[in-house]
Amino acid sequence: MDKQDIAAAKAARRSTLKSLKAKRECRIKDIQEKAAEEIRQVNIQFSSDPERLKAKYAADAAYRSERSKRRALKAQKRAEARIAYEIKMKREERLFSFGEELFNSITIGIGAGLSVAALVLFIVHAVNLSPEAVLGRTVTSYTLAGVFLFLLYLMSTFSHALCSYSAKRVFRILTYDFAFLYASAIMSLFALVIIRGAAGWLLFGLCWALAVFSVAFYSSLEAKPSVRKTGMRISALLFAALLIAELILLKPLLTVVPVKLLILAAVSCAVAELFHTMKRVRWTNCIFHLLMIIANIFCFFTVYSILP
């Protein structure tokens, strides 16, 4: 064999080894995915077994009074209802792939880092440029907006990065709660810093009353999706009504508020929500998070530029 034949043989051997390696990795990945699905089904079947819970609560109730037994029975029913709900949600929800969860965790983590920078800039900007008459409320409003934005992204990062379903559920609830608080903080900022007066304080009170209602409603009725969905629709309509009222009051002050940035933020949020409703389709949730980061960037520049 001459040098060309030897080189050709080596190249063929390297190509064969690469092909075998790729096939091996593909096979291992298939086995891992099947094993993960089998483990998930076993966990669901084990969790759905009521005998385990009955034995636990029966042993406790044997040494208690009748009143304690009734309490134990109620606790057992709540635990069984919670487990039944988790099983139902696990079966109905589309599990995000590893790639989707990794992408979500990274992008939302970047959003959390940007929100820290936004918080610092908000505080410095408010302290330096706020009118003396409204310095306290301006600094407080900007600080709350930055803090709630950071907590929103932090909770969302945990909800995607953690593996436990229960932990994901808790941090998902906290994500929505801080989203309500962040929206109220932004609207309160416009009410107290730009609108001011009796109308500003009225909008401020309505915003936070609605925020408290939304947080309490969403957190307490997380196990009742149909009732919670109806309540959230009502909450969204009320938030929209408050936003329209603010825009009407801001109309004489449109030279102060950069309207184009505000419109871009609203459009980005609307498009993001459209993708969020299609989260059963792969990668749509990732697009939703990217669009929300873009919307928050527009919102940041809007709020940042309203001070003279």
PDB file of C-alpha atoms in Angstrom:
ATOM      1  CA  MET A   1       0.000   0.000   0.000  1.00  0.00           C
ATOM      2  CA  ASP A   2       1.263   3.469  -0.846  1.00  0.00           C
ATOM      3  CA  LYS A   3       0.796   6.603   1.255  1.00  0.00           C
ATOM      4  CA  GLN A   4      -2.468   7.555  -0.439  1.00  0.00           C
ATOM      5  CA  ASP A   5      -4.032   4.156   0.331  1.00  0.00           C
ATOM      6  CA  ILE A   6      -2.899   4.374   3.948  1.00  0.00           C
ATOM      7  CA  ALA A   7      -4.343   7.881   4.287  1.00  0.00           C
ATOM      8  CA  ALA A   8      -7.617   6.765   2.716  1.00  0.00           C
ATOM      9  CA  ALA A   9      -7.824   3.800   5.089  1.00  0.00           C
ATOM     10  CA  LYS A  10      -7.207   6.043   8.099  1.00  0.00           C
ATOM     11  CA  ALA A  11      -9.859   8.498   6.930  1.00  0.00           C
ATOM     12  CA  ALA A  12     -12.375   5.678   6.458  1.00  0.00           C
ATOM     13  CA  ARG A  13     -11.571   4.339   9.918  1.00  0.00           C
ATOM     14  CA  ARG A  14     -12.028   7.792  11.520  1.00  0.00           C
ATOM     15  CA  SER A  15     -15.342   8.231   9.718  1.00  0.00           C
ATOM     16  CA  THR A  16     -16.521   4.824  10.935  1.00  0.00           C
ATOM     17  CA  LEU A  17     -15.515   5.620  14.518  1.00  0.00           C
ATOM     18  CA  LYS A  18     -17.356   8.965  14.401  1.00  0.00           C
ATOM     19  CA  SER A  19     -20.458   7.247  13.029  1.00  0.00           C
ATOM     20  CA  LEU A  20     -20.342   4.602  15.748  1.00  0.00           C
ATOM     21  CA  LYS A  21     -19.877   7.274  18.411  1.00  0.00           C
ATOM     22  CA  ALA A  22     -22.851   9.254  17.123  1.00  0.00           C
ATOM     23  CA  LYS A  23     -25.026   6.115  17.029  1.00  0.00           C
ATOM     24  CA  ARG A  24     -23.961   5.211  20.567  1.00  0.00           C
ATOM     25  CA  GLU A  25     -24.771   8.689  21.891  1.00  0.00           C
ATOM     26  CA  CYS A  26     -28.137   8.680  20.128  1.00  0.00           C
ATOM     27  CA  ARG A  27     -28.974   5.255  21.567  1.00  0.00           C
ATOM     28  CA  ILE A  28     -27.952   6.326  25.086  1.00  0.00           C
ATOM     29  CA  LYS A  29     -30.115   9.444  24.797  1.00  0.00           C
ATOM     30  CA  ASP A  30     -33.136   7.358  23.715  1.00  0.00           C
ATOM     31  CA  ILE A  31     -32.643   4.996  26.652  1.00  0.00           C
ATOM     32  CA  GLN A  32     -32.341   7.913  29.094  1.00  0.00           C
ATOM     33  CA  GLU A  33     -35.539   9.534  27.794  1.00  0.00           C
ATOM     34  CA  LYS A  34     -37.456   6.231  28.041  1.00  0.00           C
ATOM     35  CA  ALA A  35     -36.114   5.665  31.568  1.00  0.00           C
ATOM     36  CA  ALA A  36     -37.135   9.180  32.636  1.00  0.00           C
ATOM     37  CA  GLU A  37     -40.658   8.632  31.300  1.00  0.00           C
ATOM     38  CA  GLU A  38     -40.920   5.237  33.064  1.00  0.00           C
ATOM     39  CA  ILE A  39     -39.737   6.801  36.343  1.00  0.00           C
ATOM     40  CA  ARG A  40     -42.331   9.562  35.923  1.00  0.00           C
ATOM     41  CA  GLN A  41     -45.114   7.014  35.394  1.00  0.00           C
ATOM     42  CA  VAL A  42     -43.981   5.028  38.460  1.00  0.00           C
ATOM     43  CA  ASN A  43     -44.030   8.207  40.576  1.00  0.00           C
ATOM     44  CA  ILE A  44     -47.525   9.031  39.332  1.00  0.00           C
ATOM     45  CA  GLN A  45     -48.787   5.520  40.113  1.00  0.00           C
ATOM     46  CA  PHE A  46     -47.154   5.549  43.542  1.00  0.00           C
ATOM     47  CA  SER A  47     -48.526   8.988  44.398  1.00  0.00           C
ATOM     48  CA  SER A  48     -52.029   7.978  43.333  1.00  0.00           C
ATOM     49  CA  ASP A  49     -52.083   5.084  45.852  1.00  0.00           C
ATOM     50  CA  PRO A  50     -54.358   6.263  48.705  1.00  0.00           C
ATOM     51  CA  GLU A  51     -53.423   3.370  51.017  1.00  0.00           C
ATOM     52  CA  ARG A  52     -50.138   5.001  51.952  1.00  0.00           C
ATOM     53  CA  LEU A  53     -51.885   8.168  53.127  1.00  0.00           C
ATOM     54  CA  LYS A  54     -54.686   6.266  54.854  1.00  0.00           C
ATOM     55  CA  ALA A  55     -52.176   4.247  56.893  1.00  0.00           C
ATOM     56  CA  LYS A  56     -50.319   7.361  57.969  1.00  0.00           C
ATOM     57  CA  TYR A  57     -53.358   9.310  59.094  1.00  0.00           C
ATOM     58  CA  ALA A  58     -55.060   6.277  60.655  1.00  0.00           C
ATOM     59  CA  ALA A  59     -52.045   5.698  62.921  1.00  0.00           C
ATOM     60  CA  ASP A  60     -52.082   9.315  64.060  1.00  0.00           C
ATOM     61  CA  ALA A  61     -55.844   9.382  64.580  1.00  0.00           C
ATOM     62  CA  ALA A  62     -55.787   6.275  66.809  1.00  0.00           C
ATOM     63  CA  TYR A  63     -54.166   8.255  69.640  1.00  0.00           C
ATOM     64  CA  ARG A  64     -56.262  11.383  69.401  1.00  0.00           C
ATOM     65  CA  SER A  65     -59.678  12.524  70.486  1.00  0.00           C
ATOM     66  CA  GLU A  66     -62.699  12.620  68.226  1.00  0.00           C
ATOM     67  CA  ARG A  67     -62.009  16.253  67.423  1.00  0.00           C
ATOM     68  CA  SER A  68     -58.448  15.416  66.455  1.00  0.00           C
ATOM     69  CA  LYS A  69     -59.684  12.530  64.354  1.00  0.00           C
ATOM     70  CA  ARG A  70     -61.973  14.845  62.431  1.00  0.00           C
ATOM     71  CA  ARG A  71     -59.061  17.192  61.847  1.00  0.00           C
ATOM     72  CA  ALA A  72     -56.919  14.294  60.690  1.00  0.00           C
ATOM     73  CA  LEU A  73     -59.663  13.182  58.290  1.00  0.00           C
ATOM     74  CA  LYS A  74     -59.867  16.686  56.813  1.00  0.00           C
ATOM     75  CA  ALA A  75     -56.089  16.795  56.477  1.00  0.00           C
ATOM     76  CA  GLN A  76     -56.167  13.416  54.753  1.00  0.00           C
ATOM     77  CA  LYS A  77     -58.795  14.605  52.285  1.00  0.00           C
ATOM     78  CA  ARG A  78     -56.782  17.754  51.562  1.00  0.00           C
ATOM     79  CA  ALA A  79     -53.642  15.703  51.011  1.00  0.00           C
ATOM     80  CA  GLU A  80     -55.454  13.281  48.717  1.00  0.00           C
ATOM     81  CA  ALA A  81     -56.988  16.196  46.796  1.00  0.00           C
ATOM     82  CA  ARG A  82     -53.560  17.826  46.459  1.00  0.00           C
ATOM     83  CA  ILE A  83     -51.997  14.603  45.186  1.00  0.00           C
ATOM     84  CA  ALA A  84     -54.910  14.032  42.795  1.00  0.00           C
ATOM     85  CA  TYR A  85     -54.464  17.570  41.493  1.00  0.00           C
ATOM     86  CA  GLU A  86     -50.709  17.078  41.007  1.00  0.00           C
ATOM     87  CA  ILE A  87     -51.338  13.823  39.139  1.00  0.00           C
ATOM     88  CA  LYS A  88     -53.916  15.529  36.932  1.00  0.00           C
ATOM     89  CA  MET A  89     -51.582  18.430  36.173  1.00  0.00           C
ATOM     90  CA  LYS A  90     -48.678  16.089  35.426  1.00  0.00           C
ATOM     91  CA  ARG A  91     -50.833  14.217  32.925  1.00  0.00           C
ATOM     92  CA  GLU A  92     -52.346  17.307  31.304  1.00  0.00           C
ATOM     93  CA  GLU A  93     -49.320  19.603  31.187  1.00  0.00           C
ATOM     94  CA  ARG A  94     -46.746  19.259  28.471  1.00  0.00           C
ATOM     95  CA  LEU A  95     -43.384  18.626  30.084  1.00  0.00           C
ATOM     96  CA  PHE A  96     -40.735  20.937  28.717  1.00  0.00           C
ATOM     97  CA  SER A  97     -37.732  19.217  27.168  1.00  0.00           C
ATOM     98  CA  PHE A  98     -34.286  19.552  28.731  1.00  0.00           C
ATOM     99  CA  GLY A  99     -33.282  21.964  25.985  1.00  0.00           C
ATOM    100  CA  GLU A 100     -36.336  24.167  26.586  1.00  0.00           C
ATOM    101  CA  GLU A 101     -35.812  24.265  30.350  1.00  0.00           C
ATOM    102  CA  LEU A 102     -32.102  25.042  29.885  1.00  0.00           C
ATOM    103  CA  PHE A 103     -32.881  27.840  27.419  1.00  0.00           C
ATOM    104  CA  ASN A 104     -35.586  29.237  29.707  1.00  0.00           C
ATOM    105  CA  SER A 105     -33.309  29.153  32.762  1.00  0.00           C
ATOM    106  CA  ILE A 106     -30.459  30.905  30.934  1.00  0.00           C
ATOM    107  CA  THR A 107     -32.598  33.624  29.320  1.00  0.00           C
ATOM    108  CA  ILE A 108     -34.577  34.355  32.479  1.00  0.00           C
ATOM    109  CA  GLY A 109     -31.333  34.361  34.483  1.00  0.00           C
ATOM    110  CA  ILE A 110     -30.011  37.002  32.075  1.00  0.00           C
ATOM    111  CA  GLY A 111     -33.242  38.927  32.654  1.00  0.00           C
ATOM    112  CA  ALA A 112     -32.642  38.723  36.424  1.00  0.00           C
ATOM    113  CA  GLY A 113     -29.146  40.149  35.959  1.00  0.00           C
ATOM    114  CA  LEU A 114     -30.480  42.981  33.812  1.00  0.00           C
ATOM    115  CA  SER A 115     -33.161  43.698  36.413  1.00  0.00           C
ATOM    116  CA  VAL A 116     -30.462  44.205  39.075  1.00  0.00           C
ATOM    117  CA  ALA A 117     -28.830  46.802  36.823  1.00  0.00           C
ATOM    118  CA  ALA A 118     -32.262  48.370  36.233  1.00  0.00           C
ATOM    119  CA  LEU A 119     -32.880  48.593  39.996  1.00  0.00           C
ATOM    120  CA  VAL A 120     -29.588  50.420  40.582  1.00  0.00           C
ATOM    121  CA  LEU A 121     -30.188  52.796  37.662  1.00  0.00           C
ATOM    122  CA  PHE A 122     -33.749  53.465  38.820  1.00  0.00           C
ATOM    123  CA  ILE A 123     -32.638  54.479  42.318  1.00  0.00           C
ATOM    124  CA  VAL A 124     -29.738  56.656  41.136  1.00  0.00           C
ATOM    125  CA  HIS A 125     -31.909  58.274  38.463  1.00  0.00           C
ATOM    126  CA  ALA A 126     -34.759  59.003  40.902  1.00  0.00           C
ATOM    127  CA  VAL A 127     -32.440  60.461  43.556  1.00  0.00           C
ATOM    128  CA  ASN A 128     -30.639  62.723  41.076  1.00  0.00           C
ATOM    129  CA  LEU A 129     -33.525  63.978  38.920  1.00  0.00           C
ATOM    130  CA  SER A 130     -36.663  63.806  41.040  1.00  0.00           C
ATOM    131  CA  PRO A 131     -38.337  67.141  41.910  1.00  0.00           C
ATOM    132  CA  GLU A 132     -37.862  68.041  45.562  1.00  0.00           C
ATOM    133  CA  ALA A 133     -41.615  68.132  46.202  1.00  0.00           C
ATOM    134  CA  VAL A 134     -42.111  64.463  45.255  1.00  0.00           C
ATOM    135  CA  LEU A 135     -38.652  63.063  46.047  1.00  0.00           C
ATOM    136  CA  GLY A 136     -39.825  60.477  48.589  1.00  0.00           C
ATOM    137  CA  ARG A 137     -42.641  58.988  46.537  1.00  0.00           C
ATOM    138  CA  THR A 138     -40.530  59.026  43.362  1.00  0.00           C
ATOM    139  CA  VAL A 139     -37.596  57.144  44.907  1.00  0.00           C
ATOM    140  CA  THR A 140     -39.993  54.681  46.565  1.00  0.00           C
ATOM    141  CA  SER A 141     -41.910  54.068  43.326  1.00  0.00           C
ATOM    142  CA  TYR A 142     -38.761  53.494  41.274  1.00  0.00           C
ATOM    143  CA  THR A 143     -37.292  51.231  43.962  1.00  0.00           C
ATOM    144  CA  LEU A 144     -40.434  49.079  44.193  1.00  0.00           C
ATOM    145  CA  ALA A 145     -40.591  48.732  40.411  1.00  0.00           C
ATOM    146  CA  GLY A 146     -36.968  47.541  40.272  1.00  0.00           C
ATOM    147  CA  VAL A 147     -37.295  45.182  43.246  1.00  0.00           C
ATOM    148  CA  PHE A 148     -40.469  43.509  41.964  1.00  0.00           C
ATOM    149  CA  LEU A 149     -38.948  43.146  38.480  1.00  0.00           C
ATOM    150  CA  PHE A 150     -35.907  41.391  39.961  1.00  0.00           C
ATOM    151  CA  LEU A 151     -38.026  39.098  42.160  1.00  0.00           C
ATOM    152  CA  LEU A 152     -40.239  38.276  39.170  1.00  0.00           C
ATOM    153  CA  TYR A 153     -37.260  37.060  37.138  1.00  0.00           C
ATOM    154  CA  LEU A 154     -35.683  35.310  40.129  1.00  0.00           C
ATOM    155  CA  MET A 155     -38.828  33.281  40.890  1.00  0.00           C
ATOM    156  CA  SER A 156     -39.252  32.453  37.200  1.00  0.00           C
ATOM    157  CA  THR A 157     -35.637  31.248  37.014  1.00  0.00           C
ATOM    158  CA  PHE A 158     -36.200  28.889  39.950  1.00  0.00           C
ATOM    159  CA  SER A 159     -39.472  27.599  38.476  1.00  0.00           C
ATOM    160  CA  HIS A 160     -37.613  26.448  35.348  1.00  0.00           C
ATOM    161  CA  ALA A 161     -34.261  25.453  36.865  1.00  0.00           C
ATOM    162  CA  LEU A 162     -35.537  23.167  39.661  1.00  0.00           C
ATOM    163  CA  CYS A 163     -36.487  19.560  38.929  1.00  0.00           C
ATOM    164  CA  SER A 164     -39.065  18.909  41.669  1.00  0.00           C
ATOM    165  CA  TYR A 165     -42.641  19.333  40.455  1.00  0.00           C
ATOM    166  CA  SER A 166     -43.791  20.676  43.845  1.00  0.00           C
ATOM    167  CA  ALA A 167     -40.984  23.247  43.870  1.00  0.00           C
ATOM    168  CA  LYS A 168     -41.806  24.267  40.300  1.00  0.00           C
ATOM    169  CA  ARG A 169     -45.457  24.745  41.280  1.00  0.00           C
ATOM    170  CA  VAL A 170     -44.580  26.954  44.266  1.00  0.00           C
ATOM    171  CA  PHE A 171     -42.181  29.156  42.312  1.00  0.00           C
ATOM    172  CA  ARG A 172     -44.641  29.386  39.407  1.00  0.00           C
ATOM    173  CA  ILE A 173     -47.228  30.796  41.824  1.00  0.00           C
ATOM    174  CA  LEU A 174     -44.654  33.271  43.168  1.00  0.00           C
ATOM    175  CA  THR A 175     -43.749  34.268  39.604  1.00  0.00           C
ATOM    176  CA  TYR A 176     -47.342  35.255  38.848  1.00  0.00           C
ATOM    177  CA  ASP A 177     -47.679  36.998  42.221  1.00  0.00           C
ATOM    178  CA  PHE A 178     -44.651  39.206  41.576  1.00  0.00           C
ATOM    179  CA  ALA A 179     -45.883  39.855  38.038  1.00  0.00           C
ATOM    180  CA  PHE A 180     -49.065  41.366  39.522  1.00  0.00           C
ATOM    181  CA  LEU A 181     -47.021  43.411  41.994  1.00  0.00           C
ATOM    182  CA  TYR A 182     -44.638  44.630  39.278  1.00  0.00           C
ATOM    183  CA  ALA A 183     -47.540  45.745  37.062  1.00  0.00           C
ATOM    184  CA  SER A 184     -49.061  47.645  39.987  1.00  0.00           C
ATOM    185  CA  ALA A 185     -45.700  49.232  40.836  1.00  0.00           C
ATOM    186  CA  ILE A 186     -45.287  50.549  37.266  1.00  0.00           C
ATOM    187  CA  MET A 187     -48.834  51.917  37.152  1.00  0.00           C
ATOM    188  CA  SER A 188     -48.418  53.465  40.610  1.00  0.00           C
ATOM    189  CA  LEU A 189     -45.223  55.144  39.431  1.00  0.00           C
ATOM    190  CA  PHE A 190     -47.086  56.911  36.625  1.00  0.00           C
ATOM    191  CA  ALA A 191     -49.923  57.798  39.011  1.00  0.00           C
ATOM    192  CA  LEU A 192     -47.750  59.336  41.736  1.00  0.00           C
ATOM    193  CA  VAL A 193     -44.890  60.828  39.716  1.00  0.00           C
ATOM    194  CA  ILE A 194     -46.655  62.121  36.567  1.00  0.00           C
ATOM    195  CA  ILE A 195     -50.415  62.394  37.244  1.00  0.00           C
ATOM    196  CA  ARG A 196     -50.215  63.309  40.968  1.00  0.00           C
ATOM    197  CA  GLY A 197     -53.046  64.991  42.848  1.00  0.00           C
ATOM    198  CA  ALA A 198     -56.280  63.310  43.928  1.00  0.00           C
ATOM    199  CA  ALA A 199     -56.557  61.356  40.666  1.00  0.00           C
ATOM    200  CA  GLY A 200     -53.044  59.990  41.106  1.00  0.00           C
ATOM    201  CA  TRP A 201     -53.685  58.837  44.663  1.00  0.00           C
ATOM    202  CA  LEU A 202     -57.009  57.277  43.631  1.00  0.00           C
ATOM    203  CA  LEU A 203     -55.300  55.290  40.872  1.00  0.00           C
ATOM    204  CA  PHE A 204     -52.541  54.338  43.316  1.00  0.00           C
ATOM    205  CA  GLY A 205     -55.074  52.898  45.768  1.00  0.00           C
ATOM    206  CA  LEU A 206     -56.989  51.046  43.054  1.00  0.00           C
ATOM    207  CA  CYS A 207     -53.787  49.568  41.608  1.00  0.00           C
ATOM    208  CA  TRP A 208     -52.618  48.119  44.908  1.00  0.00           C
ATOM    209  CA  ALA A 209     -56.076  46.932  45.923  1.00  0.00           C
ATOM    210  CA  LEU A 210     -56.259  45.041  42.632  1.00  0.00           C
ATOM    211  CA  ALA A 211     -52.718  43.700  43.113  1.00  0.00           C
ATOM    212  CA  VAL A 212     -53.525  42.354  46.595  1.00  0.00           C
ATOM    213  CA  PHE A 213     -56.750  40.793  45.294  1.00  0.00           C
ATOM    214  CA  SER A 214     -54.952  39.158  42.348  1.00  0.00           C
ATOM    215  CA  VAL A 215     -52.145  37.749  44.499  1.00  0.00           C
ATOM    216  CA  ALA A 216     -54.534  36.362  47.123  1.00  0.00           C
ATOM    217  CA  PHE A 217     -56.926  34.963  44.515  1.00  0.00           C
ATOM    218  CA  TYR A 218     -54.241  33.270  42.406  1.00  0.00           C
ATOM    219  CA  SER A 219     -52.326  31.838  45.369  1.00  0.00           C
ATOM    220  CA  SER A 220     -55.334  30.478  47.265  1.00  0.00           C
ATOM    221  CA  LEU A 221     -57.134  28.967  44.260  1.00  0.00           C
ATOM    222  CA  GLU A 222     -54.114  27.407  42.555  1.00  0.00           C
ATOM    223  CA  ALA A 223     -55.678  23.960  43.050  1.00  0.00           C
ATOM    224  CA  LYS A 224     -58.914  25.029  41.294  1.00  0.00           C
ATOM    225  CA  PRO A 225     -57.825  25.908  37.741  1.00  0.00           C
ATOM    226  CA  SER A 226     -61.283  26.702  36.351  1.00  0.00           C
ATOM    227  CA  VAL A 227     -62.225  29.151  39.142  1.00  0.00           C
ATOM    228  CA  ARG A 228     -58.743  30.672  39.112  1.00  0.00           C
ATOM    229  CA  LYS A 229     -58.863  31.174  35.347  1.00  0.00           C
ATOM    230  CA  THR A 230     -62.150  33.071  35.637  1.00  0.00           C
ATOM    231  CA  GLY A 231     -60.755  35.241  38.415  1.00  0.00           C
ATOM    232  CA  MET A 232     -57.602  36.002  36.453  1.00  0.00           C
ATOM    233  CA  ARG A 233     -59.660  37.072  33.451  1.00  0.00           C
ATOM    234  CA  ILE A 234     -61.573  39.490  35.654  1.00  0.00           C
ATOM    235  CA  SER A 235     -58.287  40.711  37.122  1.00  0.00           C
ATOM    236  CA  ALA A 236     -56.794  41.238  33.647  1.00  0.00           C
ATOM    237  CA  LEU A 237     -59.849  43.242  32.572  1.00  0.00           C
ATOM    238  CA  LEU A 238     -59.610  45.427  35.681  1.00  0.00           C
ATOM    239  CA  PHE A 239     -55.889  46.015  35.095  1.00  0.00           C
ATOM    240  CA  ALA A 240     -56.671  46.965  31.481  1.00  0.00           C
ATOM    241  CA  ALA A 241     -59.387  49.372  32.664  1.00  0.00           C
ATOM    242  CA  LEU A 242     -56.955  51.022  35.094  1.00  0.00           C
ATOM    243  CA  LEU A 243     -54.333  51.290  32.359  1.00  0.00           C
ATOM    244  CA  ILE A 244     -56.836  52.965  30.022  1.00  0.00           C
ATOM    245  CA  ALA A 245     -57.799  55.387  32.805  1.00  0.00           C
ATOM    246  CA  GLU A 246     -54.136  56.233  33.323  1.00  0.00           C
ATOM    247  CA  LEU A 247     -53.587  56.797  29.609  1.00  0.00           C
ATOM    248  CA  ILE A 248     -56.575  59.169  29.498  1.00  0.00           C
ATOM    249  CA  LEU A 249     -55.163  61.156  32.411  1.00  0.00           C
ATOM    250  CA  LEU A 250     -51.699  61.088  30.837  1.00  0.00           C
ATOM    251  CA  LYS A 251     -52.976  62.489  27.546  1.00  0.00           C
ATOM    252  CA  PRO A 252     -52.258  66.145  28.460  1.00  0.00           C
ATOM    253  CA  LEU A 253     -48.756  65.035  29.533  1.00  0.00           C
ATOM    254  CA  LEU A 254     -47.816  63.048  26.433  1.00  0.00           C
ATOM    255  CA  THR A 255     -44.766  65.246  25.879  1.00  0.00           C
ATOM    256  CA  VAL A 256     -43.387  63.907  29.166  1.00  0.00           C
ATOM    257  CA  VAL A 257     -44.121  60.233  28.565  1.00  0.00           C
ATOM    258  CA  PRO A 258     -42.382  58.654  25.537  1.00  0.00           C
ATOM    259  CA  VAL A 259     -45.454  57.232  23.851  1.00  0.00           C
ATOM    260  CA  LYS A 260     -43.646  55.145  21.252  1.00  0.00           C
ATOM    261  CA  LEU A 261     -41.711  53.181  23.865  1.00  0.00           C
ATOM    262  CA  LEU A 262     -44.894  52.653  25.871  1.00  0.00           C
ATOM    263  CA  ILE A 263     -46.713  51.354  22.782  1.00  0.00           C
ATOM    264  CA  LEU A 264     -43.799  49.049  21.905  1.00  0.00           C
ATOM    265  CA  ALA A 265     -43.839  47.649  25.439  1.00  0.00           C
ATOM    266  CA  ALA A 266     -47.599  47.007  25.256  1.00  0.00           C
ATOM    267  CA  VAL A 267     -47.367  45.373  21.817  1.00  0.00           C
ATOM    268  CA  SER A 268     -44.474  43.164  22.951  1.00  0.00           C
ATOM    269  CA  CYS A 269     -46.501  42.040  25.983  1.00  0.00           C
ATOM    270  CA  ALA A 270     -49.529  41.260  23.805  1.00  0.00           C
ATOM    271  CA  VAL A 271     -47.499  39.200  21.332  1.00  0.00           C
ATOM    272  CA  ALA A 272     -45.730  37.430  24.206  1.00  0.00           C
ATOM    273  CA  GLU A 273     -49.068  36.510  25.769  1.00  0.00           C
ATOM    274  CA  LEU A 274     -50.145  35.056  22.425  1.00  0.00           C
ATOM    275  CA  PHE A 275     -47.163  32.693  22.489  1.00  0.00           C
ATOM    276  CA  HIS A 276     -47.841  31.911  26.150  1.00  0.00           C
ATOM    277  CA  THR A 277     -51.303  30.608  25.258  1.00  0.00           C
ATOM    278  CA  MET A 278     -49.631  28.204  22.794  1.00  0.00           C
ATOM    279  CA  LYS A 279     -47.174  26.746  25.315  1.00  0.00           C
ATOM    280  CA  ARG A 280     -48.190  23.207  24.403  1.00  0.00           C
ATOM    281  CA  VAL A 281     -46.261  23.792  21.161  1.00  0.00           C
ATOM    282  CA  ARG A 282     -42.552  23.235  21.543  1.00  0.00           C
ATOM    283  CA  TRP A 283     -40.296  26.295  22.060  1.00  0.00           C
ATOM    284  CA  THR A 284     -43.226  28.753  22.212  1.00  0.00           C
ATOM    285  CA  ASN A 285     -42.644  29.278  25.931  1.00  0.00           C
ATOM    286  CA  CYS A 286     -39.022  30.211  25.170  1.00  0.00           C
ATOM    287  CA  ILE A 287     -40.209  32.796  22.641  1.00  0.00           C
ATOM    288  CA  PHE A 288     -42.643  34.104  25.274  1.00  0.00           C
ATOM    289  CA  HIS A 289     -39.798  34.721  27.730  1.00  0.00           C
ATOM    290  CA  LEU A 290     -37.667  36.465  25.101  1.00  0.00           C
ATOM    291  CA  LEU A 291     -40.534  38.765  24.140  1.00  0.00           C
ATOM    292  CA  MET A 292     -41.235  39.574  27.789  1.00  0.00           C
ATOM    293  CA  ILE A 293     -37.584  40.551  28.284  1.00  0.00           C
ATOM    294  CA  ILE A 294     -37.889  42.844  25.250  1.00  0.00           C
ATOM    295  CA  ALA A 295     -41.145  44.305  26.636  1.00  0.00           C
ATOM    296  CA  ASN A 296     -39.507  44.973  29.997  1.00  0.00           C
ATOM    297  CA  ILE A 297     -36.570  46.679  28.267  1.00  0.00           C
ATOM    298  CA  PHE A 298     -39.007  49.018  26.499  1.00  0.00           C
ATOM    299  CA  CYS A 299     -40.818  49.570  29.800  1.00  0.00           C
ATOM    300  CA  PHE A 300     -37.506  50.350  31.525  1.00  0.00           C
ATOM    301  CA  PHE A 301     -36.616  53.059  29.019  1.00  0.00           C
ATOM    302  CA  THR A 302     -40.156  54.442  29.231  1.00  0.00           C
ATOM    303  CA  VAL A 303     -40.009  54.777  33.005  1.00  0.00           C
ATOM    304  CA  TYR A 304     -36.382  55.931  32.951  1.00  0.00           C
ATOM    305  CA  SER A 305     -37.115  58.816  30.597  1.00  0.00           C
ATOM    306  CA  ILE A 306     -40.189  60.332  32.274  1.00  0.00           C
ATOM    307  CA  LEU A 307     -38.146  62.396  34.721  1.00  0.00           C
ATOM    308  CA  PRO A 308     -36.852  65.696  33.304  1.00  0.00           C
TER     309      PRO A 308
END
